[in-house]
Structure formats: structure tokens, C-alpha cells
Amino acid sequence: MTSFLIKGVSVVGGPATDLRLRDGTVAEVGPDLPTTDAEVIDAAGLVALPGLVDMHTHLREPGREDAETVATGSRAAALGGYTAVCAMANTDPVADTAGVVEQVWRLGRRAGLVDVQPVGAVTVGLRGERLSELGAMAESAAAVRIFSDDGHCVADPRLMRRALEYVKAFDGVIAQHAEEPRLTEGAQMHEGEVSARLGLTGWPAVAEEAIIARDALLAEHVGARLHICHVSTAGSVELIRAAKARGVRVSAEVTPHHLLLTDDRVGGYDPVFKVNPPLRTERDVAALREAVRDGVIDVIATDHAPHTVEDKECEWAYARPGMLGLQTALSVALSVFGPDWRLLADRLSCQPARLAGLTGHGVDPAPGAPANLTLVDPAAQVTVEPAELASRSRNTPYAGLQLPGRVVATFLRGEPTVLDGKAVK
Ligand code: DOR
Ligand code: ZN
């Protein structure tokens, strides 16, 4: 095992120092460490962050390997600065058994670029009719802790209650895709001025908020952990703020695209901007940003949702919802929040690692800590080129956009997965 000496790096925005990585851990931190036999990385001007952790990634394997695989998605993740990702359960077959989650977990180990932590489906086949084998998935080699029907809402309140009761026994968490299905039938975009002008069926904010209000009450009643996926409205933020204030065990995530883009993008009918929940308004974006700053929203999660050209470059109404996110999340967050490295490390690494129970991740580089970290060049500007992305799909909404910050290197347990901005395998 090679050891690395990272010279002159700012640890989460602090003063320049050296880091020695050896045997999978951060062995030493301090100025002017001796070189010994280490491989030296000149990191002057770079910032070291704990390796990013994505609570919400669609890797598409098994079933849609034409859109993404565990290997291609892992590569995109490492290049984006990630050392761990939670793989959503809406695969084909659905990750609703110990067998499927173990398969995904093993594929992640084999790719070896990030820790792939499978999410288990709440209900069999994501059909919202009966609970899947939650306990068997928790006890499997994949040790599932997060359960989600993401892509679908667990709409039946009785089933949602049972799911919360079940996972409470092993401190699991139900991650809800908050969308009251009766209020979003046929929906194509956010319901508001733009949808009225375009004549497209709207997805009203209340469809998200009604489920969050209900589930916060259920989580409070049961005393179990609830996580809200991809929060997209100002009203949702206020519901989560109120639930947290009265002690409900609720956490929340927001995506980079909901922090940056608004529904006026739909006007060009380019399906690259079609996503679920939909892009909202300036007012929502402002509230989401504020909620990240004040901690009501715990986590920035990508909802990386690769789709093939056939599923994306078609008429708006037929296009699948979703956009790529793994390789652009840090840059989008940096452009939104500026170089507040403590905030970025917390929302992109520490909080998601804590909520997902990924010990060894989300820890600042310090002596004895596992060497899961990423080195970022904050001065670099990168223009997003879809063809250059590591994902098997091309559906980034940021094509041609110049964004700040570049991931220079990523280390997983002391071994580089990215060096000089390139994946090592
Ligand atoms: O836009 C989305 N795409 N939202 C979801 O909830 C699911 C995801 C997907 O799987 O493509
Ligand atoms: Zn979702």
C-alpha cells in the first residue's frame, strides 16, 4: 500500500498544512511533514474535504444497464468527490429482497471506487401494497438502514405507519418521495404561472406538502425516523422546520438542481429539465437555500437520475423525469453557497454519512480518521461537457455552463480513486 503525503492543503478551509495517508487512515496532520517514502501530492491552493456522501443516487443496475451501471455511476461519483453513495431501490428487479440488495452491494465492492450502500424498497415492487422484507434486508450483508420507494410515494398512510414502526426496531429510516399521487395525475411540471402559460398539467406544491405534513405526524406518533427526499418547495421547508422544532425525528435533503434552476427553464420544452419533483419558482429556490444555511435541510443529495437518449431526447410528455448530478453537485453547491467549506462539508458529507449510518465517512481529515477525502481546486472553473461525463447517460441540465471548483483527487480508505482529475480505473 502506497502512502501519500499531501502538501500544503487547506483542511475544510483552515490554514495550509500537510496530510499523511497511510494504511487507509490519516496518519499525520501538520506543517512540513517529512517525505519519507510517500508519494507526494502538491496541494497548494487546494481544499481537503471529507469524501462526499450521496444519500440519493440512481445507479440503474440491475435492469437498466443501458442508462447506468454500478461501475459507471461509481466512477462518476468518485470524479465528483464522493466516497460513498446510497443506491436507490427503483431498479429492475426492484431492490426489495436481501438477494437484490446484496447483489448491488457486491457490484459496488467489485467496482471499488466508492462505497455503494443499497437502499431497500419499502413495498414489494414499489407497488405500495405490502411491505417488503425490511428485516431481511437489514440483516443481509448489505446491512440496509434506509428504505425508500423513491420514484413513488408510499401513499397509503397505514402502510407508511407500519413501515415506520418496523424500522424503528433497528433504528432504520424511511426516506419518503413526498408526492400525493392523486394531486399529480398527468402532471408535467410545477403548477404555477409558467404551467398556465404553457398549458401543461401542473404538479402543485401542496402535493408534496400534504405528504410531508402527514408523515411528520406519523413519525411523531410512532417515534421513528423519517427522511424527506428532494424537498422542493418553500412550504415544505416550513413544515419540516415546525416538525423539527417540536422534536420529530425528521431529516431532509435538497438537490443541487432545486437549489439552482427554476420552472422557467421548461419554456424551451427541453426534457433535460424534466424532473420529479419539478423545478419550482425563485421564491422556492430562495427558501431552500436559506434552509440549507440554517440547517432545516440537513443534506444536499444529488438524485442522480441517468436516462438513455431514447428516454430523454423525445417529446416533453414522454420523457422520463430525472437529471445527472454526481459530477456537478459540488460545483453547483459552491456556486450557490460560495467557499463556505464548513457548510459544504457538513451538508455534502458529514450529515448524509451520519443519517445513512456510514461510519468511516463524513469525518474531517484528522489523525486516526479513515482516509476518505477529496481535494478540490476552488480557483478552477469547469465548463460542463456532457460527452466528457463518466456516466453512461448524458442528461445533465448544465451543458455548456461554467461552474467553479474542480475535484483534483479522491481517496477511498487511503487509496486514490481519482488523481489529477482523472479516475484511476
Ligand atoms: O426525477 C426523478 N427521477 N425523480 C424520481 O423520483 C425518480 C428518478 C428516477 O428514477 O429517474
Ligand atoms: Zn424521488
Coordinates of C-alpha atoms and ligand atoms in Angstrom, one line a residue:
M1 CA 0.0 0.0 0.0
T2 CA 1.4 3.3 -1.1
S3 CA 1.4 6.1 1.4
F4 CA 0.6 9.7 0.3
L5 CA 1.9 13.0 1.5
I6 CA -0.5 15.8 0.6
K7 CA 1.5 19.1 0.9
G8 CA 0.1 22.5 1.7
V9 CA -3.6 21.7 1.7
S10 CA -6.3 23.6 3.5
V11 CA -8.4 21.2 5.6
V12 CA -12.0 22.3 5.3
G13 CA -10.9 25.9 4.7
G14 CA -8.3 26.0 7.5
P15 CA -4.6 27.1 7.2
A16 CA -2.3 25.2 4.8
T17 CA -0.9 22.0 6.3
D18 CA 0.3 18.6 5.3
L19 CA -1.6 15.3 5.4
R20 CA 0.0 11.9 5.5
L21 CA -2.2 9.0 4.4
R22 CA -1.0 5.5 5.4
D23 CA -2.7 2.1 5.8
G24 CA -6.1 3.5 5.0
T25 CA -6.1 6.3 7.6
V26 CA -4.9 9.8 8.0
A27 CA -1.7 9.1 9.9
E28 CA -0.4 12.6 10.5
V29 CA -1.6 16.2 10.1
G30 CA 0.8 19.2 10.5
P31 CA 3.1 21.6 8.7
D32 CA 6.3 20.4 6.9
L33 CA 5.9 16.6 7.4
P34 CA 9.0 14.7 6.2
T35 CA 8.6 13.0 2.8
T36 CA 10.0 9.5 3.8
D37 CA 8.9 7.1 1.1
A38 CA 5.5 8.6 0.4
E39 CA 4.1 9.7 -2.9
V40 CA 4.0 13.5 -2.7
I41 CA 1.0 15.5 -3.9
D42 CA 1.5 19.2 -4.2
A43 CA -1.8 20.5 -2.9
A44 CA -1.1 24.2 -2.6
G45 CA -4.3 26.2 -3.1
L46 CA -6.4 23.0 -2.7
V47 CA -9.1 22.3 -0.1
A48 CA -9.4 18.9 1.5
L49 CA -13.0 17.9 2.4
P50 CA -14.2 14.7 3.9
G51 CA -15.2 12.4 1.0
L52 CA -18.7 13.4 -0.2
V53 CA -21.6 11.1 0.6
D54 CA -24.7 11.0 -1.6
M55 CA -27.9 9.9 0.1
H56 CA -29.8 9.6 -3.2
T57 CA -28.2 8.0 -6.3
H58 CA -29.8 6.0 -9.0
L59 CA -27.3 3.5 -10.4
R60 CA -29.9 1.7 -12.5
E61 CA -28.3 -1.8 -12.1
P62 CA -29.8 -4.3 -12.2
G63 CA -32.1 -3.8 -15.2
R64 CA -31.2 -0.5 -16.9
E65 CA -27.5 -1.0 -17.6
D66 CA -28.1 0.9 -20.8
A67 CA -28.6 4.1 -18.7
E68 CA -26.0 3.4 -15.9
T69 CA -24.2 0.6 -14.1
V70 CA -22.8 0.4 -10.6
A71 CA -19.4 0.7 -12.2
T72 CA -20.1 3.8 -14.4
G73 CA -22.1 5.5 -11.7
S74 CA -19.3 4.8 -9.1
R75 CA -16.8 6.4 -11.5
A76 CA -18.9 9.5 -11.9
A77 CA -19.3 9.6 -8.1
A78 CA -15.5 9.4 -7.5
L79 CA -14.9 12.1 -10.1
G80 CA -17.4 14.2 -8.3
G81 CA -15.6 13.9 -5.0
Y82 CA -17.8 11.2 -3.5
T83 CA -16.5 8.2 -1.4
A84 CA -20.0 6.7 -0.7
V85 CA -23.4 6.7 -2.4
C86 CA -26.7 5.3 -1.4
A87 CA -28.2 3.4 -4.3
M88 CA -31.9 3.8 -4.8
A89 CA -34.2 0.8 -4.9
N90 CA -36.1 1.5 -8.1
T91 CA -34.1 -0.9 -10.2
D92 CA -35.5 -3.9 -12.2
P93 CA -35.9 -6.1 -10.4
V94 CA -36.7 -3.8 -7.5
A95 CA -34.3 -3.9 -4.6
D96 CA -37.0 -5.3 -2.3
T97 CA -35.2 -8.5 -1.2
A98 CA -32.0 -9.4 0.6
G99 CA -30.8 -11.0 -2.6
V100 CA -31.1 -7.9 -4.7
V101 CA -29.5 -5.5 -2.2
E102 CA -26.6 -7.9 -1.7
Q103 CA -26.1 -8.1 -5.4
V104 CA -25.9 -4.2 -5.6
W105 CA -23.6 -4.1 -2.6
R106 CA -21.3 -6.7 -4.2
L107 CA -21.2 -4.9 -7.5
G108 CA -20.2 -1.8 -5.6
R109 CA -17.4 -3.7 -3.9
R110 CA -16.2 -5.0 -7.2
A111 CA -16.2 -1.6 -8.8
G112 CA -14.2 -0.4 -5.8
L113 CA -14.4 3.3 -6.4
V114 CA -17.0 4.3 -3.8
D115 CA -18.8 2.5 -1.0
V116 CA -22.2 1.6 -2.5
Q117 CA -24.8 1.4 0.2
P118 CA -28.0 -0.1 -1.1
V119 CA -31.4 1.5 -0.2
G120 CA -34.2 -1.1 0.2
A121 CA -37.7 -0.7 -1.2
V122 CA -40.4 -0.1 1.4
T123 CA -43.0 -2.0 -0.5
V124 CA -42.9 -5.0 -2.8
G125 CA -42.2 -3.9 -6.3
L126 CA -42.6 -0.3 -5.2
R127 CA -46.3 -1.0 -5.7
G128 CA -47.4 0.5 -2.4
E129 CA -49.5 -2.6 -1.4
R130 CA -47.5 -4.5 1.1
L131 CA -44.2 -4.2 3.0
S132 CA -41.1 -5.8 1.5
E133 CA -38.6 -7.8 3.5
L134 CA -37.3 -4.9 5.6
G135 CA -35.8 -7.1 8.3
A136 CA -34.1 -9.5 5.9
M137 CA -32.5 -6.6 4.0
A138 CA -31.4 -5.0 7.3
E139 CA -29.8 -8.3 8.4
S140 CA -28.2 -9.0 4.9
A141 CA -24.6 -8.4 4.1
A142 CA -25.7 -5.1 2.7
A143 CA -26.9 -4.0 6.2
V144 CA -29.7 -1.8 4.8
R145 CA -30.7 1.1 7.0
I146 CA -32.5 3.4 4.6
F147 CA -35.7 2.2 2.9
S148 CA -37.4 4.2 0.2
D149 CA -39.9 3.7 -2.7
D150 CA -38.3 6.7 -4.3
G151 CA -39.8 7.4 -7.7
H152 CA -43.1 6.6 -6.0
C153 CA -44.6 7.9 -2.8
V154 CA -45.7 5.5 0.0
A155 CA -49.1 7.0 -0.3
D156 CA -51.1 4.6 1.9
P157 CA -50.9 6.1 5.4
R158 CA -51.5 2.8 7.1
L159 CA -48.6 1.2 5.2
M160 CA -46.4 4.2 6.0
R161 CA -47.2 3.8 9.6
R162 CA -46.3 0.1 9.6
A163 CA -43.1 0.8 7.8
L164 CA -42.1 3.4 10.4
E165 CA -42.9 1.0 13.2
Y166 CA -41.0 -1.8 11.6
V167 CA -37.7 0.2 11.1
K168 CA -37.8 1.8 14.5
A169 CA -36.7 -1.5 16.0
F170 CA -33.3 -1.3 14.3
D171 CA -33.0 2.5 14.0
G172 CA -33.7 2.4 10.3
V173 CA -35.2 5.3 8.4
I174 CA -37.9 5.7 5.9
A175 CA -37.0 8.1 3.1
Q176 CA -40.2 9.4 1.6
H177 CA -40.7 10.6 -2.0
A178 CA -43.4 13.1 -1.0
E179 CA -45.9 13.2 -3.7
E180 CA -49.7 12.7 -3.2
P181 CA -50.4 10.8 -6.4
R182 CA -54.0 11.9 -6.7
L183 CA -52.8 15.5 -6.8
T184 CA -50.2 14.9 -9.5
E185 CA -52.1 12.8 -12.0
G186 CA -50.8 13.7 -15.5
A187 CA -48.5 16.4 -14.1
Q188 CA -45.8 17.6 -16.4
M189 CA -44.2 20.5 -14.5
H190 CA -44.6 22.8 -11.4
E191 CA -48.2 24.2 -11.2
G192 CA -47.9 27.9 -11.4
E193 CA -47.7 30.8 -13.8
V194 CA -45.4 29.1 -16.2
S195 CA -47.5 25.9 -16.4
A196 CA -50.6 28.1 -17.0
R197 CA -48.9 29.9 -19.8
L198 CA -47.5 26.7 -21.4
G199 CA -50.8 24.9 -21.0
L200 CA -49.1 21.9 -19.2
T201 CA -50.7 20.0 -16.4
G202 CA -49.3 21.2 -13.1
W203 CA -47.7 19.4 -10.1
P204 CA -48.8 21.6 -7.2
A205 CA -46.6 22.3 -4.2
V206 CA -49.4 21.1 -2.0
A207 CA -48.9 17.5 -3.3
E208 CA -45.5 17.4 -1.7
E209 CA -46.5 19.4 1.4
A210 CA -49.6 17.3 2.2
I211 CA -47.4 14.1 2.4
I212 CA -44.7 15.8 4.5
A213 CA -47.3 17.1 7.0
R214 CA -48.9 13.7 7.2
D215 CA -45.7 11.8 7.6
A216 CA -44.3 14.2 10.2
L217 CA -47.3 13.4 12.2
L218 CA -46.9 9.7 11.7
A219 CA -43.2 9.8 12.5
E220 CA -44.1 11.7 15.7
H221 CA -46.8 9.3 16.6
V222 CA -44.5 6.3 16.1
G223 CA -41.3 7.9 17.3
A224 CA -39.4 6.6 14.3
R225 CA -37.0 8.3 11.8
L226 CA -38.4 9.9 8.7
H227 CA -36.3 11.4 5.9
I228 CA -37.8 13.6 3.2
C229 CA -36.2 13.1 -0.2
H230 CA -35.6 16.1 -2.6
V231 CA -37.6 18.8 -0.8
S232 CA -38.6 21.4 -3.4
T233 CA -41.0 24.0 -2.0
A234 CA -40.9 26.8 0.5
G235 CA -44.0 25.4 2.2
S236 CA -42.2 22.0 2.7
V237 CA -39.3 23.9 4.4
E238 CA -41.7 25.5 6.9
L239 CA -43.4 22.1 7.7
I240 CA -40.0 20.5 8.3
R241 CA -38.9 23.4 10.4
A242 CA -42.0 23.2 12.6
A243 CA -41.7 19.4 12.9
K244 CA -38.1 19.6 14.0
A245 CA -39.0 22.4 16.5
R246 CA -41.4 20.0 18.2
G247 CA -38.9 17.2 18.3
V248 CA -40.0 15.0 15.4
R249 CA -37.2 12.7 14.2
V250 CA -37.2 14.1 10.7
S251 CA -34.4 14.9 8.3
A252 CA -34.4 16.4 4.8
E253 CA -32.4 16.7 1.6
V254 CA -32.4 19.1 -1.3
T255 CA -30.9 18.5 -4.8
P256 CA -28.4 20.8 -6.5
H257 CA -30.9 21.4 -9.3
H258 CA -33.6 22.6 -7.0
L259 CA -31.1 25.0 -5.5
L260 CA -30.1 26.4 -8.8
L261 CA -32.8 26.1 -11.5
T262 CA -36.4 27.3 -11.8
D263 CA -39.5 26.3 -13.8
D264 CA -39.0 29.0 -16.4
R265 CA -36.5 26.5 -18.0
V266 CA -39.4 24.4 -19.1
G267 CA -40.4 27.1 -21.6
G268 CA -37.9 25.6 -24.2
Y269 CA -39.5 22.2 -23.9
D270 CA -36.1 20.6 -23.5
P271 CA -36.8 17.4 -21.5
V272 CA -33.4 17.6 -19.9
F273 CA -35.2 20.0 -17.4
K274 CA -38.0 17.5 -16.7
V275 CA -37.5 16.1 -13.2
N276 CA -39.6 14.9 -10.3
P277 CA -40.4 16.8 -8.2
P278 CA -40.3 19.5 -10.8
L279 CA -38.2 22.7 -10.9
R280 CA -40.1 25.3 -8.8
T281 CA -40.0 29.1 -8.5
E282 CA -37.5 31.7 -7.5
R283 CA -39.2 32.0 -4.1
D284 CA -38.9 28.3 -3.5
V285 CA -35.2 28.3 -4.5
A286 CA -34.6 31.2 -2.1
A287 CA -36.3 29.3 0.8
L288 CA -34.4 26.1 0.0
R289 CA -31.1 27.9 0.1
E290 CA -31.9 29.5 3.4
A291 CA -33.0 26.1 4.8
V292 CA -29.6 24.6 3.8
R293 CA -27.8 27.5 5.6
D294 CA -29.9 27.3 8.7
G295 CA -29.9 23.5 8.9
V296 CA -33.6 22.8 8.4
I297 CA -32.4 20.9 5.4
D298 CA -29.7 18.6 6.6
V299 CA -28.3 17.3 3.3
I300 CA -27.6 18.2 -0.3
A301 CA -28.2 14.9 -2.2
T302 CA -27.9 14.6 -6.0
D303 CA -30.9 12.4 -7.1
H304 CA -28.5 11.5 -9.9
A305 CA -31.0 10.0 -12.4
P306 CA -29.4 8.8 -15.6
H307 CA -31.7 8.2 -18.5
T308 CA -30.9 7.0 -22.0
V309 CA -31.1 9.2 -25.1
E310 CA -34.4 7.4 -26.1
D311 CA -35.9 8.2 -22.8
K312 CA -34.8 11.8 -22.7
E313 CA -34.5 13.2 -26.2
C314 CA -38.1 12.9 -27.1
E315 CA -41.3 14.9 -26.7
W316 CA -41.6 16.5 -23.3
A317 CA -44.7 14.5 -22.3
Y318 CA -43.0 11.2 -23.0
A319 CA -39.6 11.9 -21.5
R320 CA -38.6 10.3 -18.2
P321 CA -38.0 12.7 -15.2
G322 CA -34.5 13.0 -13.8
M323 CA -31.1 14.5 -14.3
L324 CA -27.5 13.6 -13.7
G325 CA -25.9 15.1 -10.7
L326 CA -22.8 13.3 -9.3
Q327 CA -20.1 15.1 -11.2
T328 CA -21.6 18.6 -10.8
A329 CA -23.0 18.6 -7.3
L330 CA -20.0 20.1 -5.5
S331 CA -19.6 22.8 -8.1
V332 CA -23.2 23.8 -8.1
A333 CA -23.2 23.9 -4.3
L334 CA -20.0 26.0 -4.4
S335 CA -21.6 28.4 -6.9
V336 CA -24.7 28.7 -4.7
F337 CA -23.1 29.0 -1.2
G338 CA -19.6 30.3 -2.1
P339 CA -16.5 28.9 -0.4
D340 CA -18.2 28.2 3.0
W341 CA -16.2 24.9 3.3
R342 CA -17.6 24.1 6.7
L343 CA -21.2 24.3 5.4
L344 CA -20.4 22.4 2.2
A345 CA -18.6 19.6 4.1
D346 CA -21.4 19.3 6.5
R347 CA -24.3 19.2 4.0
L348 CA -22.5 17.1 1.4
S349 CA -20.6 14.7 3.7
C350 CA -21.0 14.8 7.5
Q351 CA -24.8 14.9 7.7
P352 CA -25.5 12.3 4.9
A353 CA -22.9 10.0 6.4
R354 CA -24.5 10.3 9.9
L355 CA -28.1 9.9 8.6
A356 CA -27.1 6.8 6.5
G357 CA -25.1 5.3 9.3
L358 CA -21.9 5.2 7.2
T359 CA -19.3 5.2 9.8
G360 CA -15.9 6.0 8.4
H361 CA -17.3 8.6 6.1
G362 CA -18.2 12.2 6.8
V363 CA -15.3 12.7 9.1
D364 CA -12.8 15.6 8.7
P365 CA -9.3 14.5 7.8
A366 CA -7.6 14.3 11.3
P367 CA -5.1 11.9 12.8
G368 CA -6.6 8.4 13.1
A369 CA -9.6 9.2 10.8
P370 CA -10.3 6.9 7.9
A371 CA -8.7 8.4 4.8
N372 CA -11.9 9.1 2.9
L373 CA -11.4 12.5 1.4
T374 CA -11.4 14.7 -1.6
L375 CA -9.2 17.5 -2.8
V376 CA -10.8 20.4 -4.5
D377 CA -9.3 23.3 -6.5
P378 CA -11.7 26.2 -5.7
A379 CA -9.9 28.5 -8.2
A380 CA -10.6 26.3 -11.2
Q381 CA -13.6 26.9 -13.5
V382 CA -15.0 24.0 -15.3
T383 CA -17.3 24.0 -18.3
V384 CA -19.8 21.1 -18.2
E385 CA -19.3 18.9 -21.3
P386 CA -21.9 16.2 -21.4
A387 CA -19.8 13.9 -23.6
E388 CA -17.0 14.0 -21.1
L389 CA -19.0 12.9 -18.1
A390 CA -18.3 9.4 -16.8
S391 CA -22.0 8.4 -16.5
R392 CA -23.3 6.2 -19.2
S393 CA -26.0 8.8 -19.8
R394 CA -25.8 12.4 -20.9
N395 CA -28.8 14.1 -19.3
T396 CA -27.1 16.9 -17.5
P397 CA -29.0 20.2 -17.2
Y398 CA -25.8 22.1 -17.0
A399 CA -24.4 21.5 -20.5
G400 CA -22.1 24.4 -21.5
L401 CA -22.4 26.1 -18.1
Q402 CA -19.2 27.2 -16.4
L403 CA -19.1 26.3 -12.8
P404 CA -16.5 26.9 -10.1
G405 CA -14.4 24.2 -8.5
R406 CA -12.7 21.1 -9.7
V407 CA -12.2 17.8 -8.0
V408 CA -8.5 17.1 -8.3
A409 CA -8.2 13.9 -6.2
T410 CA -10.4 11.5 -4.2
F411 CA -9.2 8.9 -1.7
L412 CA -11.1 5.9 -0.5
R413 CA -9.5 4.3 2.6
G414 CA -6.2 5.9 1.6
E415 CA -6.2 4.7 -2.0
P416 CA -6.7 7.2 -4.8
T417 CA -9.8 6.7 -6.9
V418 CA -9.2 10.0 -8.7
L419 CA -5.8 11.7 -9.3
D420 CA -5.1 14.8 -11.4
G421 CA -8.8 15.0 -12.0
K422 CA -8.9 11.5 -13.7
A423 CA -10.3 8.3 -12.4
V424 CA -7.5 5.8 -11.7
K425 CA -9.5 2.8 -13.1
Ligands
DOR1 O1 -36.7 12.8 -11.4 C1 -36.7 11.8 -10.8 N1 -36.1 10.7 -11.3 N2 -37.4 11.6 -9.7 C2 -37.6 10.5 -9.1 O2 -38.2 10.4 -8.0 C3 -37.1 9.2 -9.7 C4 -36.0 9.5 -10.6 C5 -35.6 8.3 -11.5 O3 -35.5 7.2 -11.0 O4 -35.4 8.6 -12.7
ZN2 ZN -37.8 10.8 -5.8

